[in-house]
Short mmCIF file of N, CA and C and ligand atoms in Angstrom, two decimals:
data_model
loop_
_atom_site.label_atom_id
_atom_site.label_comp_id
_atom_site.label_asym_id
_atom_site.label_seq_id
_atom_site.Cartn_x
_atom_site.Cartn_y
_atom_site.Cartn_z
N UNK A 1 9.23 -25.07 -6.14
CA UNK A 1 10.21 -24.90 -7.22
C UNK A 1 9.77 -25.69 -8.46
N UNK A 2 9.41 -27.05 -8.12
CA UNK A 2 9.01 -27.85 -9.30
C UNK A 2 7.82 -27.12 -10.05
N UNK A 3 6.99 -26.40 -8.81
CA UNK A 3 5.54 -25.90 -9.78
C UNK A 3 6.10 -24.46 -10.57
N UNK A 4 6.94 -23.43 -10.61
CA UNK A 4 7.99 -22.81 -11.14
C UNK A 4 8.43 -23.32 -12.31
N UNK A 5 9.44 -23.97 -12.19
CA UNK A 5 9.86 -24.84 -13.40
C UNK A 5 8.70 -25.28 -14.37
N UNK A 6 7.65 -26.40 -13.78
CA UNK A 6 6.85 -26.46 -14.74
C UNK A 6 6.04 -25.27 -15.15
N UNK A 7 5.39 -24.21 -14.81
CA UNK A 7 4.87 -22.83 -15.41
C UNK A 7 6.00 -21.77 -16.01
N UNK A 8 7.40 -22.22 -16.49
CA UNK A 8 8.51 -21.37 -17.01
C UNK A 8 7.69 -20.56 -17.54
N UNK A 9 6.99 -21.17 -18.83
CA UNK A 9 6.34 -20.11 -19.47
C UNK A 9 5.70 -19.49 -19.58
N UNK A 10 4.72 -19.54 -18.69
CA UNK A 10 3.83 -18.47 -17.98
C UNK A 10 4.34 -18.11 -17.35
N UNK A 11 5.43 -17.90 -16.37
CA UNK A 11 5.54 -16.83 -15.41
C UNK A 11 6.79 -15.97 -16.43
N UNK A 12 7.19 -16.22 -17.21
CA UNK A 12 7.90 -15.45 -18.31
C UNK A 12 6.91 -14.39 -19.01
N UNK A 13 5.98 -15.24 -19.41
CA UNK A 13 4.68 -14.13 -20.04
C UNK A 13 4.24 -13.07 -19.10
N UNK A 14 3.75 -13.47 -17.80
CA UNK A 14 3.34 -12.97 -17.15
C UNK A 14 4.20 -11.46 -16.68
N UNK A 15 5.86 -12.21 -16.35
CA UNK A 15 6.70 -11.12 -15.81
C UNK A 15 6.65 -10.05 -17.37
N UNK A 16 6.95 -10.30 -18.32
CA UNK A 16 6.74 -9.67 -19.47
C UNK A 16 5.25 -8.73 -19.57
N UNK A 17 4.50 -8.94 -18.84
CA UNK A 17 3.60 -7.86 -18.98
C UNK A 17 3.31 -7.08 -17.69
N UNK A 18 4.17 -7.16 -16.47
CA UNK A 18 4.23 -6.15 -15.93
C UNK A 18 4.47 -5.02 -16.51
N UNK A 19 3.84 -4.08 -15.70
CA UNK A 19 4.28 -2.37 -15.77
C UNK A 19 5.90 -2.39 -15.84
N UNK A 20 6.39 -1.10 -16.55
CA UNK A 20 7.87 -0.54 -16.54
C UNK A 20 8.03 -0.09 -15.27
N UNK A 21 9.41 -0.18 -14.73
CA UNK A 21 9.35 0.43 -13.03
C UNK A 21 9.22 1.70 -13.44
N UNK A 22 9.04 1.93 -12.85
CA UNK A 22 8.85 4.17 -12.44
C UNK A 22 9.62 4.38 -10.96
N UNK A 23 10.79 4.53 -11.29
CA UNK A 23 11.90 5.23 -10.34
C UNK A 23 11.44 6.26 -9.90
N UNK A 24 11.43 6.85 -8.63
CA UNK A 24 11.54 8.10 -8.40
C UNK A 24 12.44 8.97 -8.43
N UNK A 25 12.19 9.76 -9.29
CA UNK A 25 13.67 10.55 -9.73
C UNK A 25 12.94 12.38 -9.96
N UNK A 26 13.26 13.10 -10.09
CA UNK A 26 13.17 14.58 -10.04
C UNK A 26 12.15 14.17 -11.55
N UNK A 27 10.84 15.28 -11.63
CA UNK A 27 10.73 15.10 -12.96
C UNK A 27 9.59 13.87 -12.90
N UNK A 28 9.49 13.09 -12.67
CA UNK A 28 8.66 11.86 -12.90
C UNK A 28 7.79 12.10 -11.81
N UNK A 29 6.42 11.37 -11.81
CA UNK A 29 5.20 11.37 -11.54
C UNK A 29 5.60 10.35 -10.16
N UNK A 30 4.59 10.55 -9.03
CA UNK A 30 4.63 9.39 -8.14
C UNK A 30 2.75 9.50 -7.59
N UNK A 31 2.56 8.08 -7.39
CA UNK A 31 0.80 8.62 -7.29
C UNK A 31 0.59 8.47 -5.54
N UNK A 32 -0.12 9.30 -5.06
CA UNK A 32 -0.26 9.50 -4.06
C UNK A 32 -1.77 9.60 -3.61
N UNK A 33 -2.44 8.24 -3.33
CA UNK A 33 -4.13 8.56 -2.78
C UNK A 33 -4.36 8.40 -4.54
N UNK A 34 -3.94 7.63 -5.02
CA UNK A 34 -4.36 7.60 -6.48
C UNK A 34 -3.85 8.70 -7.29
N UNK A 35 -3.55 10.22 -7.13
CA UNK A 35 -3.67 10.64 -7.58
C UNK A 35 -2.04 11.21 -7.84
N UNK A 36 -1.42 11.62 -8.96
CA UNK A 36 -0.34 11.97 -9.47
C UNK A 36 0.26 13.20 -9.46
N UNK A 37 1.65 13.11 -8.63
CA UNK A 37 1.99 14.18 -8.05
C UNK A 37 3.25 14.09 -8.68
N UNK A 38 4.02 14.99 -9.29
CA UNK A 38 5.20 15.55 -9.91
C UNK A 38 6.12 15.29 -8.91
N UNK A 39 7.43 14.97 -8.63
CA UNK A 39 8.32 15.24 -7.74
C UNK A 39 9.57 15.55 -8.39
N UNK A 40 9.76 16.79 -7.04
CA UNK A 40 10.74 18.21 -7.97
C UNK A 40 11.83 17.90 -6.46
N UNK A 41 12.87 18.36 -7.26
CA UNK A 41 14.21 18.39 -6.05
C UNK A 41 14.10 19.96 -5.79
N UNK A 42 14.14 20.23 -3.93
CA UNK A 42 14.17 21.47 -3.82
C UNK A 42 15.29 21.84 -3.25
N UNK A 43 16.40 22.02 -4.31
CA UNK A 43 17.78 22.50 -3.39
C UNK A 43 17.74 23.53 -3.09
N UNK A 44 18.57 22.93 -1.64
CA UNK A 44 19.25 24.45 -0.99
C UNK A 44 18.31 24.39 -0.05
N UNK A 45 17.40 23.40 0.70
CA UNK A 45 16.36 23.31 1.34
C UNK A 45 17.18 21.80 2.70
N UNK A 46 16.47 21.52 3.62
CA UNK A 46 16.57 20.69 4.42
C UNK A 46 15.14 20.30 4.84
N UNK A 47 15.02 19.11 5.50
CA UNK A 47 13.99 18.16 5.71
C UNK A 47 12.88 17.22 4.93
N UNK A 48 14.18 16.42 4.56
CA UNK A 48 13.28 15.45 3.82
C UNK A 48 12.74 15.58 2.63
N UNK A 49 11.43 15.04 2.67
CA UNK A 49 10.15 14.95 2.00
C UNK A 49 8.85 15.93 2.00
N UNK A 50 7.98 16.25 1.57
CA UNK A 50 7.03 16.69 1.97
C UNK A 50 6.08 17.43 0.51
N UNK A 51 5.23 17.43 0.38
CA UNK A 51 3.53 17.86 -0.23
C UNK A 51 3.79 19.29 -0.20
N UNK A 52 3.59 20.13 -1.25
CA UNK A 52 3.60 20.94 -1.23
C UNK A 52 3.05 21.72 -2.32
N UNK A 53 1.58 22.01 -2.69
CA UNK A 53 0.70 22.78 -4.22
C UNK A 53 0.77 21.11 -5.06
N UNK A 54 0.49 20.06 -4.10
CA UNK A 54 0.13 18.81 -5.01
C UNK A 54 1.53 18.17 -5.88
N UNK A 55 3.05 19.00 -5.10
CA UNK A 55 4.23 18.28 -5.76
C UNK A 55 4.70 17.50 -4.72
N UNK A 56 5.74 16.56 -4.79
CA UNK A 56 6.55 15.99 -3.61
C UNK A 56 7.66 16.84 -4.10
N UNK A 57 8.24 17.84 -3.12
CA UNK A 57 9.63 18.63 -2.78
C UNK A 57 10.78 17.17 -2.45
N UNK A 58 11.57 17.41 -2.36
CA UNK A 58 12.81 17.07 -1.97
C UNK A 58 13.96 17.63 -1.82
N UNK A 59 14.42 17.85 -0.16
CA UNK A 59 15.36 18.38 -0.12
C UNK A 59 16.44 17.61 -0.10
N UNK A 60 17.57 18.59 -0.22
CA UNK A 60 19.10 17.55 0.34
C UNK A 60 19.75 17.67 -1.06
N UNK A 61 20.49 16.28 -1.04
CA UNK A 61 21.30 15.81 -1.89
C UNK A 61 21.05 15.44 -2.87
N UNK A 62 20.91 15.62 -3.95
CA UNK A 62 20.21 15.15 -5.57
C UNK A 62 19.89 13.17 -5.68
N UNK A 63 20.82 12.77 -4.82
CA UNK A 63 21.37 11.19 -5.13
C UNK A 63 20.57 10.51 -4.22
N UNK A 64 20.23 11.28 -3.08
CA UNK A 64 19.09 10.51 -1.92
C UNK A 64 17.89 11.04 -2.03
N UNK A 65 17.65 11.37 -3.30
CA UNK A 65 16.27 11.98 -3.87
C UNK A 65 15.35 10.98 -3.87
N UNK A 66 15.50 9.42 -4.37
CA UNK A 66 14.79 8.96 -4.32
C UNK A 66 14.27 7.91 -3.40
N UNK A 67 15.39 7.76 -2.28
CA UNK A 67 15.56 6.90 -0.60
C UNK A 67 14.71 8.21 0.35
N UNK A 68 14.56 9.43 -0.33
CA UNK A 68 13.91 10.07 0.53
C UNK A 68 12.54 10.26 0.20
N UNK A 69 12.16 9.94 -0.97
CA UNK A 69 10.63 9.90 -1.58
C UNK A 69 10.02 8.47 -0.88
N UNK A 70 10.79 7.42 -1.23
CA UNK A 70 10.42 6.12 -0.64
C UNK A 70 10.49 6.41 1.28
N UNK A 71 10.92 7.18 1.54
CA UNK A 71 11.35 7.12 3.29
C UNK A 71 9.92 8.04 3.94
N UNK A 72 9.60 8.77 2.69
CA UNK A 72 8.46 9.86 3.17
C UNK A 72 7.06 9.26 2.69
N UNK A 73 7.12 8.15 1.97
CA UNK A 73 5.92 7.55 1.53
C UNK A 73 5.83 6.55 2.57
N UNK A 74 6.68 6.23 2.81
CA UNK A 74 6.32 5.02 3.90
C UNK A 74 6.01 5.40 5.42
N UNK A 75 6.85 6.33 5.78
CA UNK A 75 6.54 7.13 6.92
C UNK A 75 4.30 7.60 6.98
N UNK A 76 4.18 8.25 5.81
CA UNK A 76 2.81 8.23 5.56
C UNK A 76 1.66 7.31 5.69
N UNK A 77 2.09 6.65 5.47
CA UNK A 77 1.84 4.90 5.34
C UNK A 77 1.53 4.45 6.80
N UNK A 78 2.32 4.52 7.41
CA UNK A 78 2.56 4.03 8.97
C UNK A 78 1.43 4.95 9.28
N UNK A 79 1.83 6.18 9.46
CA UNK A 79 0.61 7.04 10.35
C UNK A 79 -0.29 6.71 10.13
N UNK A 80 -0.56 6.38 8.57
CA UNK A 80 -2.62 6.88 8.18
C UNK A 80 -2.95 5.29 8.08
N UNK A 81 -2.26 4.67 8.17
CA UNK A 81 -2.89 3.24 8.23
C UNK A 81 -3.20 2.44 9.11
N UNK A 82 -2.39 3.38 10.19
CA UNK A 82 -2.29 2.74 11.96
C UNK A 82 -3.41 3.57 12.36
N UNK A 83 -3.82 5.02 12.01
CA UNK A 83 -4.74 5.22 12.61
C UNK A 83 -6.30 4.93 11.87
N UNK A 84 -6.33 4.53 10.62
CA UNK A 84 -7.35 4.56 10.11
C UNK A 84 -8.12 2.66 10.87
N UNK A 85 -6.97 2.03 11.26
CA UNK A 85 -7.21 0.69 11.50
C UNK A 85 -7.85 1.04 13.31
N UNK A 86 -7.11 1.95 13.51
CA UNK A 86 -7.35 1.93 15.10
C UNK A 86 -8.65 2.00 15.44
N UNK A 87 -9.32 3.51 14.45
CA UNK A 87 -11.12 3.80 14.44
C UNK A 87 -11.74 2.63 13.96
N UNK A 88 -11.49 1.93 12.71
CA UNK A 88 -12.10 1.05 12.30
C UNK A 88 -12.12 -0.12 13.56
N UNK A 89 -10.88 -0.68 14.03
CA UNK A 89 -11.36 -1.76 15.43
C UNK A 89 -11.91 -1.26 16.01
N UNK A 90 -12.11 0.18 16.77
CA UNK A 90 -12.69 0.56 17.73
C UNK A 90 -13.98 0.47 17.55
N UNK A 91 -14.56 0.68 16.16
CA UNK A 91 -16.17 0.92 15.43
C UNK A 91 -16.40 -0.76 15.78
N UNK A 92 -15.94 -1.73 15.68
CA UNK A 92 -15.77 -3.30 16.09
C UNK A 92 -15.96 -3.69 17.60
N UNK A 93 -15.14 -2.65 17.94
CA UNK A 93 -15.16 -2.91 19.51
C UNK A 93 -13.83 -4.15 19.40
N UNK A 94 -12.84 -4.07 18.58
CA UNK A 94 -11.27 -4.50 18.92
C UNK A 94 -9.70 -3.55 19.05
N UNK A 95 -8.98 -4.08 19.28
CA UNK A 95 -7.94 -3.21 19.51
C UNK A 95 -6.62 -3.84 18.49
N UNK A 96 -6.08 -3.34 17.65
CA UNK A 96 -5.01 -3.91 17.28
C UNK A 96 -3.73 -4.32 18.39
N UNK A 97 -2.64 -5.07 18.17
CA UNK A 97 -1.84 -5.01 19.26
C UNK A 97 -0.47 -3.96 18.72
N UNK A 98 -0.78 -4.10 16.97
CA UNK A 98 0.58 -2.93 17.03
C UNK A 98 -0.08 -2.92 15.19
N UNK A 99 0.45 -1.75 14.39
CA UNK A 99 0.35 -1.63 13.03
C UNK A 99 2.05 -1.84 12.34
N UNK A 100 1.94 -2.04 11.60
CA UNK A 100 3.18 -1.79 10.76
C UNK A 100 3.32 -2.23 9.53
N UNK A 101 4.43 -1.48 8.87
CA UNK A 101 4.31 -1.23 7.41
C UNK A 101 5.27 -2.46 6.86
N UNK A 102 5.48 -3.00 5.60
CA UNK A 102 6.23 -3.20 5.04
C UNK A 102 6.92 -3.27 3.60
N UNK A 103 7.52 -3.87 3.26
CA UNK A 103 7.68 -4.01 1.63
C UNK A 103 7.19 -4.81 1.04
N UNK A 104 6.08 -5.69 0.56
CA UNK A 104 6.08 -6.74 0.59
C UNK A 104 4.72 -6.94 -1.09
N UNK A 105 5.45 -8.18 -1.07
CA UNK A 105 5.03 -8.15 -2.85
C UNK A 105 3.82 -9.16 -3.33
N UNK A 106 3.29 -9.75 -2.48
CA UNK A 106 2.46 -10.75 -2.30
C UNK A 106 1.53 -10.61 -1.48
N UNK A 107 1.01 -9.76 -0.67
CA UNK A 107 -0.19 -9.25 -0.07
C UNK A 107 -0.02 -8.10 0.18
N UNK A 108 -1.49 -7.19 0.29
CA UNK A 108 -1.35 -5.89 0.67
C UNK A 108 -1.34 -5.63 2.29
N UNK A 109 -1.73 -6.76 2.68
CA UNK A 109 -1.83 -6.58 4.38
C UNK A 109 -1.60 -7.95 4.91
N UNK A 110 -1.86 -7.84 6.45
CA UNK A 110 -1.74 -9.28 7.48
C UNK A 110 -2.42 -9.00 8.23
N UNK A 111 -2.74 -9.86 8.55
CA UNK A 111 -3.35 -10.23 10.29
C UNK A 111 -2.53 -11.41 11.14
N UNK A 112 -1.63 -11.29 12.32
CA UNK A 112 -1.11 -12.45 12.80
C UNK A 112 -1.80 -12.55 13.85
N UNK A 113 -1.98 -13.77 14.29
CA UNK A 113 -2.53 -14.47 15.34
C UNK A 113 -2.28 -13.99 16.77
N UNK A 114 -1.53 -13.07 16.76
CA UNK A 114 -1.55 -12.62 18.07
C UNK A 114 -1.40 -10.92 17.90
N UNK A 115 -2.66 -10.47 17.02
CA UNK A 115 -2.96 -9.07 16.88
C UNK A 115 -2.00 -8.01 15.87
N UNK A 116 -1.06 -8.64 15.17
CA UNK A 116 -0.24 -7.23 14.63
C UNK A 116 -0.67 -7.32 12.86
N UNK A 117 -1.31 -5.86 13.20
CA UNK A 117 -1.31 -6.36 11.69
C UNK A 117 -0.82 -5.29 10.55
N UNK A 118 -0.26 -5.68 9.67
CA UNK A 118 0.55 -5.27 8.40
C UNK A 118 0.11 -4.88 7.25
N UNK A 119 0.56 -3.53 6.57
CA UNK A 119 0.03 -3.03 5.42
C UNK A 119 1.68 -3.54 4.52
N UNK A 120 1.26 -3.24 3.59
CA UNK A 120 2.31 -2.93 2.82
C UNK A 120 2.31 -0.99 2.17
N UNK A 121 3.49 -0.37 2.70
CA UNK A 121 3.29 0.76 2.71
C UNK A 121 3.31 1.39 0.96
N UNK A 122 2.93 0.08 0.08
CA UNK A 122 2.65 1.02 -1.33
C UNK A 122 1.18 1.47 -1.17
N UNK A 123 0.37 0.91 -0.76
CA UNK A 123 -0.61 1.55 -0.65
C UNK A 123 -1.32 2.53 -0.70
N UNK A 124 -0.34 3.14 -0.23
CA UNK A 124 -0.42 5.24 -0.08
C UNK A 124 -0.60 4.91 -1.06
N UNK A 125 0.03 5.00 -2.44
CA UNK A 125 -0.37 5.32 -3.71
C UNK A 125 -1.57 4.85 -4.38
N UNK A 126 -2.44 4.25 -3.68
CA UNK A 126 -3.95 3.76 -4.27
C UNK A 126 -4.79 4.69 -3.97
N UNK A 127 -5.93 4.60 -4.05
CA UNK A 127 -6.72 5.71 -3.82
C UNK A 127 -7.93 5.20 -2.89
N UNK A 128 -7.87 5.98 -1.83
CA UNK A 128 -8.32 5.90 -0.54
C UNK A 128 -9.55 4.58 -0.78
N UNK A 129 -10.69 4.96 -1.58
CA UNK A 129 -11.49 3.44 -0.97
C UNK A 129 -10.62 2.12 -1.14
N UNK A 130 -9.13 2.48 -1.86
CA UNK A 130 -8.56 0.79 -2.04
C UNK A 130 -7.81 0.37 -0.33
N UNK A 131 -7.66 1.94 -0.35
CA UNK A 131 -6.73 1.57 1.48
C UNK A 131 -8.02 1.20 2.27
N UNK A 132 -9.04 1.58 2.10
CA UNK A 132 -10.30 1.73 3.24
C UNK A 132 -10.73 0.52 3.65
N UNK A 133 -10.85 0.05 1.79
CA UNK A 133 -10.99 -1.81 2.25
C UNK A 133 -10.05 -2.50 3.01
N UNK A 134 -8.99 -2.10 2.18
CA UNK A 134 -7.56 -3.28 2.93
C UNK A 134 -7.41 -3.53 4.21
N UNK A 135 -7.63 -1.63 4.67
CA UNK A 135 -7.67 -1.82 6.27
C UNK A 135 -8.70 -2.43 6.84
N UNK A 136 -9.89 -2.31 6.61
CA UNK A 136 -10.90 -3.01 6.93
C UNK A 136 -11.08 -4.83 7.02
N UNK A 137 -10.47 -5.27 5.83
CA UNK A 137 -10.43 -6.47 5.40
C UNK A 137 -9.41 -7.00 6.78
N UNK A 138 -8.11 -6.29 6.67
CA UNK A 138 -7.23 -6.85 8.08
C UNK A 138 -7.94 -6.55 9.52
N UNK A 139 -8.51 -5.52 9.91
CA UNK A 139 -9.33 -5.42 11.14
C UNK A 139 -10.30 -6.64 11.45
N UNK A 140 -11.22 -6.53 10.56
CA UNK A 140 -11.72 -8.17 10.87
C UNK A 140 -11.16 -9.48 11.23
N UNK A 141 -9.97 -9.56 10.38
CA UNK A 141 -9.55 -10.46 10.77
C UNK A 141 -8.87 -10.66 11.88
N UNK A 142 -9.12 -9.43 12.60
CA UNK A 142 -8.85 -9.45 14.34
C UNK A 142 -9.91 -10.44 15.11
N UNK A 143 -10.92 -10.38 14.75
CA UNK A 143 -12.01 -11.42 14.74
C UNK A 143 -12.35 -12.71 14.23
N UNK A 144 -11.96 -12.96 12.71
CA UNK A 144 -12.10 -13.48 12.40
C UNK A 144 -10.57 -13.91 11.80
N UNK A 145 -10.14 -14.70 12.03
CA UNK A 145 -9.20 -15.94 11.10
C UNK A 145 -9.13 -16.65 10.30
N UNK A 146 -10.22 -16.40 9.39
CA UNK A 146 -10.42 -16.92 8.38
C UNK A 146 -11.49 -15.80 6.91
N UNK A 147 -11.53 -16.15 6.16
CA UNK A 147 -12.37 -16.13 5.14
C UNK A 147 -13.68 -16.11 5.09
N UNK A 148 -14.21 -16.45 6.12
CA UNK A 148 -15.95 -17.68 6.46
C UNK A 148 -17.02 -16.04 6.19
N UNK A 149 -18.21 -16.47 5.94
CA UNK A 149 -19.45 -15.42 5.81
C UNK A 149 -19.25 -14.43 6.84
N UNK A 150 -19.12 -14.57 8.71
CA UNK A 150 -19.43 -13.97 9.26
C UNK A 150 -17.82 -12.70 8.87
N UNK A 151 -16.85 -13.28 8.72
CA UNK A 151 -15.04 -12.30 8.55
C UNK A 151 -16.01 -11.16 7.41
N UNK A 152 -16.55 -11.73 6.36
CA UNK A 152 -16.60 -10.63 5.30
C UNK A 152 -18.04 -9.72 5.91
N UNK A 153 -18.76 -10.57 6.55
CA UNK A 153 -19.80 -9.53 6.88
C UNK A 153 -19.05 -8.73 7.76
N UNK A 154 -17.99 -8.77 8.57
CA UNK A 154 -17.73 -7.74 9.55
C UNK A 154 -16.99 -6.60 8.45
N UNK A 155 -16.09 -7.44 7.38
CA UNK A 155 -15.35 -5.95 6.39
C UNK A 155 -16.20 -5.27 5.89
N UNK A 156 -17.71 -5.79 5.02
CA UNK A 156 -18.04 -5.24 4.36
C UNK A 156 -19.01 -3.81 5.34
N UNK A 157 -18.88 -4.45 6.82
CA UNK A 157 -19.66 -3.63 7.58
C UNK A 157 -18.37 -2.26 8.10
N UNK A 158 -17.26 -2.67 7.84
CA UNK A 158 -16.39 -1.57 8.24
C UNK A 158 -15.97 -0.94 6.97
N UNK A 159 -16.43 -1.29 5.88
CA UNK A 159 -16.11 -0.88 4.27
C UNK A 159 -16.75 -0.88 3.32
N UNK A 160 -17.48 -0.16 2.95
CA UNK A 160 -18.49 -0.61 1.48
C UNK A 160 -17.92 -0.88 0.06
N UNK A 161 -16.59 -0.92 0.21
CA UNK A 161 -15.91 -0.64 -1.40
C UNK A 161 -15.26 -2.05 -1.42
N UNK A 162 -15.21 -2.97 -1.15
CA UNK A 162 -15.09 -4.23 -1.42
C UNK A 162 -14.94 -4.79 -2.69
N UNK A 163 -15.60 -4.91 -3.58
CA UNK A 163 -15.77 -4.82 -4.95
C UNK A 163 -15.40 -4.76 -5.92
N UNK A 164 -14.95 -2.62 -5.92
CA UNK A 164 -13.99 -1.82 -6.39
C UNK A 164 -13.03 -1.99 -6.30
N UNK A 165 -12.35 -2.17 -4.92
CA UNK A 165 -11.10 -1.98 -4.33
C UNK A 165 -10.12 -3.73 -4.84
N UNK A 166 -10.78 -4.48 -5.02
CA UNK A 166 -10.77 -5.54 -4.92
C UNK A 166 -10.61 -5.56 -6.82
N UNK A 167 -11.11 -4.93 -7.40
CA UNK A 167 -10.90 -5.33 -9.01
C UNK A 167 -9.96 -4.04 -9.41
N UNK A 168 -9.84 -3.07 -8.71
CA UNK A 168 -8.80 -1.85 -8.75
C UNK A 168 -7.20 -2.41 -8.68
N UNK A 169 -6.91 -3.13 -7.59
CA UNK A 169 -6.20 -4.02 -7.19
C UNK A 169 -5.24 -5.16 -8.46
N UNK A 170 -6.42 -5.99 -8.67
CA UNK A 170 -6.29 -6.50 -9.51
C UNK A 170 -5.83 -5.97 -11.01
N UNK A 171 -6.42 -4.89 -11.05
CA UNK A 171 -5.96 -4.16 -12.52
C UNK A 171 -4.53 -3.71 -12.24
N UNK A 172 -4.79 -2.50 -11.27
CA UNK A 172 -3.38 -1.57 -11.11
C UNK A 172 -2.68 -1.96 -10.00
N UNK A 173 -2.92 -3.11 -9.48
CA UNK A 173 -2.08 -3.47 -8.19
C UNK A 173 -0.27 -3.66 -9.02
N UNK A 174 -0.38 -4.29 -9.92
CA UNK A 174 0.97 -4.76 -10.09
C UNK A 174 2.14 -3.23 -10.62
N UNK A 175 1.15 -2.48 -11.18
CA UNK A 175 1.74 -0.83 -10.93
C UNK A 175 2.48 -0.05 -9.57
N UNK A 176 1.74 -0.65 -8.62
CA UNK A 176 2.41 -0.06 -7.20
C UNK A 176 4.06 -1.02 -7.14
N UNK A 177 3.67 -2.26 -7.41
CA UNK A 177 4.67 -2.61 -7.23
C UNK A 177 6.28 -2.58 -7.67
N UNK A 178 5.90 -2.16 -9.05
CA UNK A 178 6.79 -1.54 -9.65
C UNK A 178 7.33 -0.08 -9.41
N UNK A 179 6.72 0.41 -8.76
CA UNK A 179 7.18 1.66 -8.54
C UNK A 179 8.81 2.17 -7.51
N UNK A 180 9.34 2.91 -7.54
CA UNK A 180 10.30 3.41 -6.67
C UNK A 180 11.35 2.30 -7.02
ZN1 ZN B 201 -7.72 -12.00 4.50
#
């Protein structure tokens, strides 16, 4: 708190140059794999969410238009991140003990000490070599617990985009967060 207080004014500057949120609402853009997809309300329709000629549809109720864009991005999230981690340990020769998604505003992933490890489900909206690393970067650390030469030689051996993904991040990371 004290280190807060003393940086008032930088973290004022700072919050001041975040991105504008981008709600999901009918009409507005949502990025998906990096890439920007329109989302249209499809009344008079049932089930959810779903991709359809590069739009996000939405059925239902006009008002849970956008609890159902966030419910279908994250759902996405879970699948392709649990299985993209599963091949990647297996290429390792490790096993995760469970995947899962969350909300979370301060890392893109986890590794806990007793195997579970965590994306944050904005991710979907980056574009695949940024997920490729992330997942990669947490798989290792099934191995490794730390930071040290041998942790990054195992990511960079389950990921070549290290780099990219890593200054992509840095640029447009604070964009995901704002989103929805
Ligand atoms: Zn790490």
């Amino acid at each position: 708190m004290a280190l807060l207080t003393d940086n008032a004014a930088w973290v004022t500057e700072r919050l001041a140059a975040l991105p504008e949120k981008a709600p999901f609402e009918a009409g507005a853009n949502v990025m998906i794999d990096g890439v920007l997809h329109p989302i249209a309300h499809a009344p008079g329709t049932r089930g959810g969410a779903w991709i359809e000629d590069g739009v996000v549809r939405v059925a239902g109720d006009p008002s849970f238009l956008a609890r159902r864009v966030h419910d279908f991005l994250r759902a996405e999230a879970k699948r392709r991140f649990g299985a993209q981690a599963l091949v990647k340990a297996q290429r390792a020769g490790l096993a995760p003990r469970r995947v899962t998604v969350k909300n979370t505003h301060t890392r893109w992933g986890s590794c806990s000490p007793d195997g579970v490890l965590m994306f944050c489900w904005r991710l979907i909206m980056a574009p695949p070599f940024v997920q490729d690393y992330v997942v990669a970067h947490e798989v290792a650390h099934l191995r490794h617990m730390n930071h040290g030469a041998a942790f990054w030689a195992l990511t960079d051996e389950l990921s070549p985009h290290r780099t990219q993904a890593v200054a992509w991040l840095h640029e447009e990371g604070p964009r995901l967060l704002r989103a929805g």
